Amino acid sequence: QVQLVESGGGSVQSGGSLTLSCAASGYTFSTLLMGWFRQAPGKEREGVAGIDSEGNTSYADSVKGRFTISQNTAKNTVYLQMNNLKPEDTAMYYCVVDSHVGSLAVGTWLRLYRPVYWGQGTQVSVSS
């Protein structure tokens, strides 16, 4: 049973920073796609950032240059460093993981796929 345990959400002022962490366990596939999605009230769920086992990354246009995704493969953990946060970044952030099959690009996965495994979510609130 795949488990994703997230931490690091909270409330900050505009321009502040937060780092989200997600520890994954219980999966049996050897290559992964991991990432973060978010959903704000009244809005559709959005793929924010993704990374594959080789370290290839992809970001939503809205967070490029401000967010950085990274991973510690030994600890099966993925991180999302969020800098220069804006009120429009306010949302529930979900850690996600999928088996990486074939040559699927991280960006394609982020934009077009709905990941199979989801964490419980961690709230990020940014005030102006």
PDB file of C-alpha atoms in Angstrom:
ATOM      1  CA  GLN A   1       0.000   0.000   0.000  1.00  0.00           C
ATOM      2  CA  VAL A   2       1.517   3.281  -1.133  1.00  0.00           C
ATOM      3  CA  GLN A   3       1.712   5.940   1.558  1.00  0.00           C
ATOM      4  CA  LEU A   4       2.631   9.577   1.067  1.00  0.00           C
ATOM      5  CA  VAL A   5       3.249  11.663   4.170  1.00  0.00           C
ATOM      6  CA  GLU A   6       3.428  15.400   3.609  1.00  0.00           C
ATOM      7  CA  SER A   7       4.671  18.138   5.874  1.00  0.00           C
ATOM      8  CA  GLY A   8       5.705  21.772   5.770  1.00  0.00           C
ATOM      9  CA  GLY A   9       2.574  23.706   4.909  1.00  0.00           C
ATOM     10  CA  GLY A  10       1.560  26.825   6.783  1.00  0.00           C
ATOM     11  CA  SER A  11       0.758  30.507   6.567  1.00  0.00           C
ATOM     12  CA  VAL A  12       3.140  33.161   5.323  1.00  0.00           C
ATOM     13  CA  GLN A  13       3.012  36.696   4.032  1.00  0.00           C
ATOM     14  CA  SER A  14       3.435  37.554   0.403  1.00  0.00           C
ATOM     15  CA  GLY A  15       7.083  37.259  -0.575  1.00  0.00           C
ATOM     16  CA  GLY A  16       7.778  34.613   2.036  1.00  0.00           C
ATOM     17  CA  SER A  17       9.037  31.058   1.637  1.00  0.00           C
ATOM     18  CA  LEU A  18       7.966  27.582   2.604  1.00  0.00           C
ATOM     19  CA  THR A  19       9.347  24.108   1.982  1.00  0.00           C
ATOM     20  CA  LEU A  20       7.070  21.114   1.591  1.00  0.00           C
ATOM     21  CA  SER A  21       8.304  17.561   2.137  1.00  0.00           C
ATOM     22  CA  CYS A  22       6.792  14.238   1.165  1.00  0.00           C
ATOM     23  CA  ALA A  23       8.024  10.809   2.194  1.00  0.00           C
ATOM     24  CA  ALA A  24       6.847   7.901   0.068  1.00  0.00           C
ATOM     25  CA  SER A  25       6.672   4.275   1.118  1.00  0.00           C
ATOM     26  CA  GLY A  26       5.003   1.017   0.212  1.00  0.00           C
ATOM     27  CA  TYR A  27       5.455   1.174  -3.541  1.00  0.00           C
ATOM     28  CA  THR A  28       6.944  -1.639  -5.577  1.00  0.00           C
ATOM     29  CA  PHE A  29       7.691   0.035  -8.903  1.00  0.00           C
ATOM     30  CA  SER A  30      11.356   0.784  -9.569  1.00  0.00           C
ATOM     31  CA  THR A  31      11.095   4.089 -11.422  1.00  0.00           C
ATOM     32  CA  LEU A  32       8.970   6.925 -10.205  1.00  0.00           C
ATOM     33  CA  LEU A  33       7.372  10.145 -11.138  1.00  0.00           C
ATOM     34  CA  MET A  34       6.843  12.295  -8.075  1.00  0.00           C
ATOM     35  CA  GLY A  35       5.453  15.744  -7.761  1.00  0.00           C
ATOM     36  CA  TRP A  36       3.068  18.252  -6.307  1.00  0.00           C
ATOM     37  CA  PHE A  37      -0.411  19.255  -7.366  1.00  0.00           C
ATOM     38  CA  ARG A  38      -2.500  21.970  -5.801  1.00  0.00           C
ATOM     39  CA  GLN A  39      -6.134  22.963  -5.633  1.00  0.00           C
ATOM     40  CA  ALA A  40      -7.531  26.279  -4.526  1.00  0.00           C
ATOM     41  CA  PRO A  41     -11.197  26.745  -3.593  1.00  0.00           C
ATOM     42  CA  GLY A  42     -13.327  27.013  -6.710  1.00  0.00           C
ATOM     43  CA  LYS A  43     -10.440  26.182  -9.022  1.00  0.00           C
ATOM     44  CA  GLU A  44      -9.340  23.090 -10.888  1.00  0.00           C
ATOM     45  CA  ARG A  45      -6.518  20.954  -9.624  1.00  0.00           C
ATOM     46  CA  GLU A  46      -3.179  22.044 -11.094  1.00  0.00           C
ATOM     47  CA  GLY A  47       0.097  20.218 -11.551  1.00  0.00           C
ATOM     48  CA  VAL A  48       2.738  22.425  -9.920  1.00  0.00           C
ATOM     49  CA  ALA A  49       6.027  20.555 -10.209  1.00  0.00           C
ATOM     50  CA  GLY A  50       7.243  17.075 -11.071  1.00  0.00           C
ATOM     51  CA  ILE A  51      10.471  15.100 -11.056  1.00  0.00           C
ATOM     52  CA  ASP A  52      11.489  11.680 -12.337  1.00  0.00           C
ATOM     53  CA  SER A  53      14.028   9.184 -11.040  1.00  0.00           C
ATOM     54  CA  GLU A  54      16.761  10.713 -13.212  1.00  0.00           C
ATOM     55  CA  GLY A  55      16.158  14.179 -11.823  1.00  0.00           C
ATOM     56  CA  ASN A  56      14.361  15.656 -14.814  1.00  0.00           C
ATOM     57  CA  THR A  57      11.944  18.325 -13.655  1.00  0.00           C
ATOM     58  CA  SER A  58       8.995  20.282 -14.930  1.00  0.00           C
ATOM     59  CA  TYR A  59       7.021  23.206 -13.532  1.00  0.00           C
ATOM     60  CA  ALA A  60       3.760  24.981 -14.137  1.00  0.00           C
ATOM     61  CA  ASP A  61       4.327  28.337 -15.812  1.00  0.00           C
ATOM     62  CA  SER A  62       2.816  30.084 -12.795  1.00  0.00           C
ATOM     63  CA  VAL A  63       5.604  28.912 -10.484  1.00  0.00           C
ATOM     64  CA  LYS A  64       8.657  28.827 -12.746  1.00  0.00           C
ATOM     65  CA  GLY A  65      11.555  30.725 -11.231  1.00  0.00           C
ATOM     66  CA  ARG A  66       9.969  30.675  -7.760  1.00  0.00           C
ATOM     67  CA  PHE A  67       9.488  26.990  -6.905  1.00  0.00           C
ATOM     68  CA  THR A  68      12.111  24.244  -6.954  1.00  0.00           C
ATOM     69  CA  ILE A  69      11.412  20.533  -6.743  1.00  0.00           C
ATOM     70  CA  SER A  70      14.108  18.144  -5.550  1.00  0.00           C
ATOM     71  CA  GLN A  71      14.388  14.631  -4.204  1.00  0.00           C
ATOM     72  CA  ASN A  72      16.406  12.425  -1.945  1.00  0.00           C
ATOM     73  CA  THR A  73      16.135   9.040  -3.614  1.00  0.00           C
ATOM     74  CA  ALA A  74      17.778   7.261  -0.690  1.00  0.00           C
ATOM     75  CA  LYS A  75      15.008   8.519   1.588  1.00  0.00           C
ATOM     76  CA  ASN A  76      12.253   8.294  -1.033  1.00  0.00           C
ATOM     77  CA  THR A  77      11.464  11.900  -0.265  1.00  0.00           C
ATOM     78  CA  VAL A  78      10.520  14.779  -2.529  1.00  0.00           C
ATOM     79  CA  TYR A  79      10.689  18.454  -1.597  1.00  0.00           C
ATOM     80  CA  LEU A  80       9.129  21.628  -2.922  1.00  0.00           C
ATOM     81  CA  GLN A  81      10.973  24.825  -2.074  1.00  0.00           C
ATOM     82  CA  MET A  82       8.601  27.738  -2.587  1.00  0.00           C
ATOM     83  CA  ASN A  83      10.044  31.239  -2.683  1.00  0.00           C
ATOM     84  CA  ASN A  84       8.472  34.626  -3.325  1.00  0.00           C
ATOM     85  CA  LEU A  85       5.070  33.245  -2.489  1.00  0.00           C
ATOM     86  CA  LYS A  86       2.029  35.113  -3.735  1.00  0.00           C
ATOM     87  CA  PRO A  87      -1.577  35.136  -2.503  1.00  0.00           C
ATOM     88  CA  GLU A  88      -2.560  33.209  -5.643  1.00  0.00           C
ATOM     89  CA  ASP A  89      -0.364  30.335  -4.436  1.00  0.00           C
ATOM     90  CA  THR A  90      -2.845  29.760  -1.616  1.00  0.00           C
ATOM     91  CA  ALA A  91      -4.152  26.207  -2.009  1.00  0.00           C
ATOM     92  CA  MET A  92      -4.118  22.689  -0.676  1.00  0.00           C
ATOM     93  CA  TYR A  93      -0.924  21.065  -1.917  1.00  0.00           C
ATOM     94  CA  TYR A  94      -0.866  17.339  -2.619  1.00  0.00           C
ATOM     95  CA  CYS A  95       2.115  15.074  -3.009  1.00  0.00           C
ATOM     96  CA  VAL A  96       1.653  12.590  -5.843  1.00  0.00           C
ATOM     97  CA  VAL A  97       3.499   9.568  -7.174  1.00  0.00           C
ATOM     98  CA  ASP A  98       3.186   7.333 -10.214  1.00  0.00           C
ATOM     99  CA  SER A  99       5.079   4.499 -11.780  1.00  0.00           C
ATOM    100  CA  HIS A 100       7.214   5.911 -14.579  1.00  0.00           C
ATOM    101  CA  VAL A 101       6.441   3.733 -17.577  1.00  0.00           C
ATOM    102  CA  GLY A 102       8.131   4.148 -20.918  1.00  0.00           C
ATOM    103  CA  SER A 103       9.455   7.524 -22.001  1.00  0.00           C
ATOM    104  CA  LEU A 104       6.697   9.731 -20.608  1.00  0.00           C
ATOM    105  CA  ALA A 105       8.069  13.233 -20.133  1.00  0.00           C
ATOM    106  CA  VAL A 106       7.655  14.791 -16.732  1.00  0.00           C
ATOM    107  CA  GLY A 107       5.979  17.839 -18.226  1.00  0.00           C
ATOM    108  CA  THR A 108       3.450  15.743 -20.100  1.00  0.00           C
ATOM    109  CA  TRP A 109       2.652  13.805 -16.951  1.00  0.00           C
ATOM    110  CA  LEU A 110       2.234  17.015 -15.008  1.00  0.00           C
ATOM    111  CA  ARG A 111      -0.084  18.647 -17.525  1.00  0.00           C
ATOM    112  CA  LEU A 112      -2.144  15.764 -18.874  1.00  0.00           C
ATOM    113  CA  TYR A 113      -2.195  12.879 -16.427  1.00  0.00           C
ATOM    114  CA  ARG A 114      -3.977  12.334 -13.164  1.00  0.00           C
ATOM    115  CA  PRO A 115      -1.505  10.602 -10.825  1.00  0.00           C
ATOM    116  CA  VAL A 116      -2.598   7.364  -9.216  1.00  0.00           C
ATOM    117  CA  TYR A 117      -1.368   7.949  -5.681  1.00  0.00           C
ATOM    118  CA  TRP A 118      -2.102  11.063  -3.634  1.00  0.00           C
ATOM    119  CA  GLY A 119      -1.186  12.278  -0.185  1.00  0.00           C
ATOM    120  CA  GLN A 120      -3.686  13.808   2.222  1.00  0.00           C
ATOM    121  CA  GLY A 121      -2.648  17.340   1.368  1.00  0.00           C
ATOM    122  CA  THR A 122      -1.071  20.203   3.257  1.00  0.00           C
ATOM    123  CA  GLN A 123      -2.474  23.726   3.304  1.00  0.00           C
ATOM    124  CA  VAL A 124      -0.450  26.690   2.123  1.00  0.00           C
ATOM    125  CA  SER A 125      -1.909  30.126   2.804  1.00  0.00           C
ATOM    126  CA  VAL A 126      -0.294  33.336   1.594  1.00  0.00           C
ATOM    127  CA  SER A 127      -1.578  36.687   2.795  1.00  0.00           C
ATOM    128  CA  SER A 128      -0.998  40.000   1.049  1.00  0.00           C
TER     129      SER A 128
END
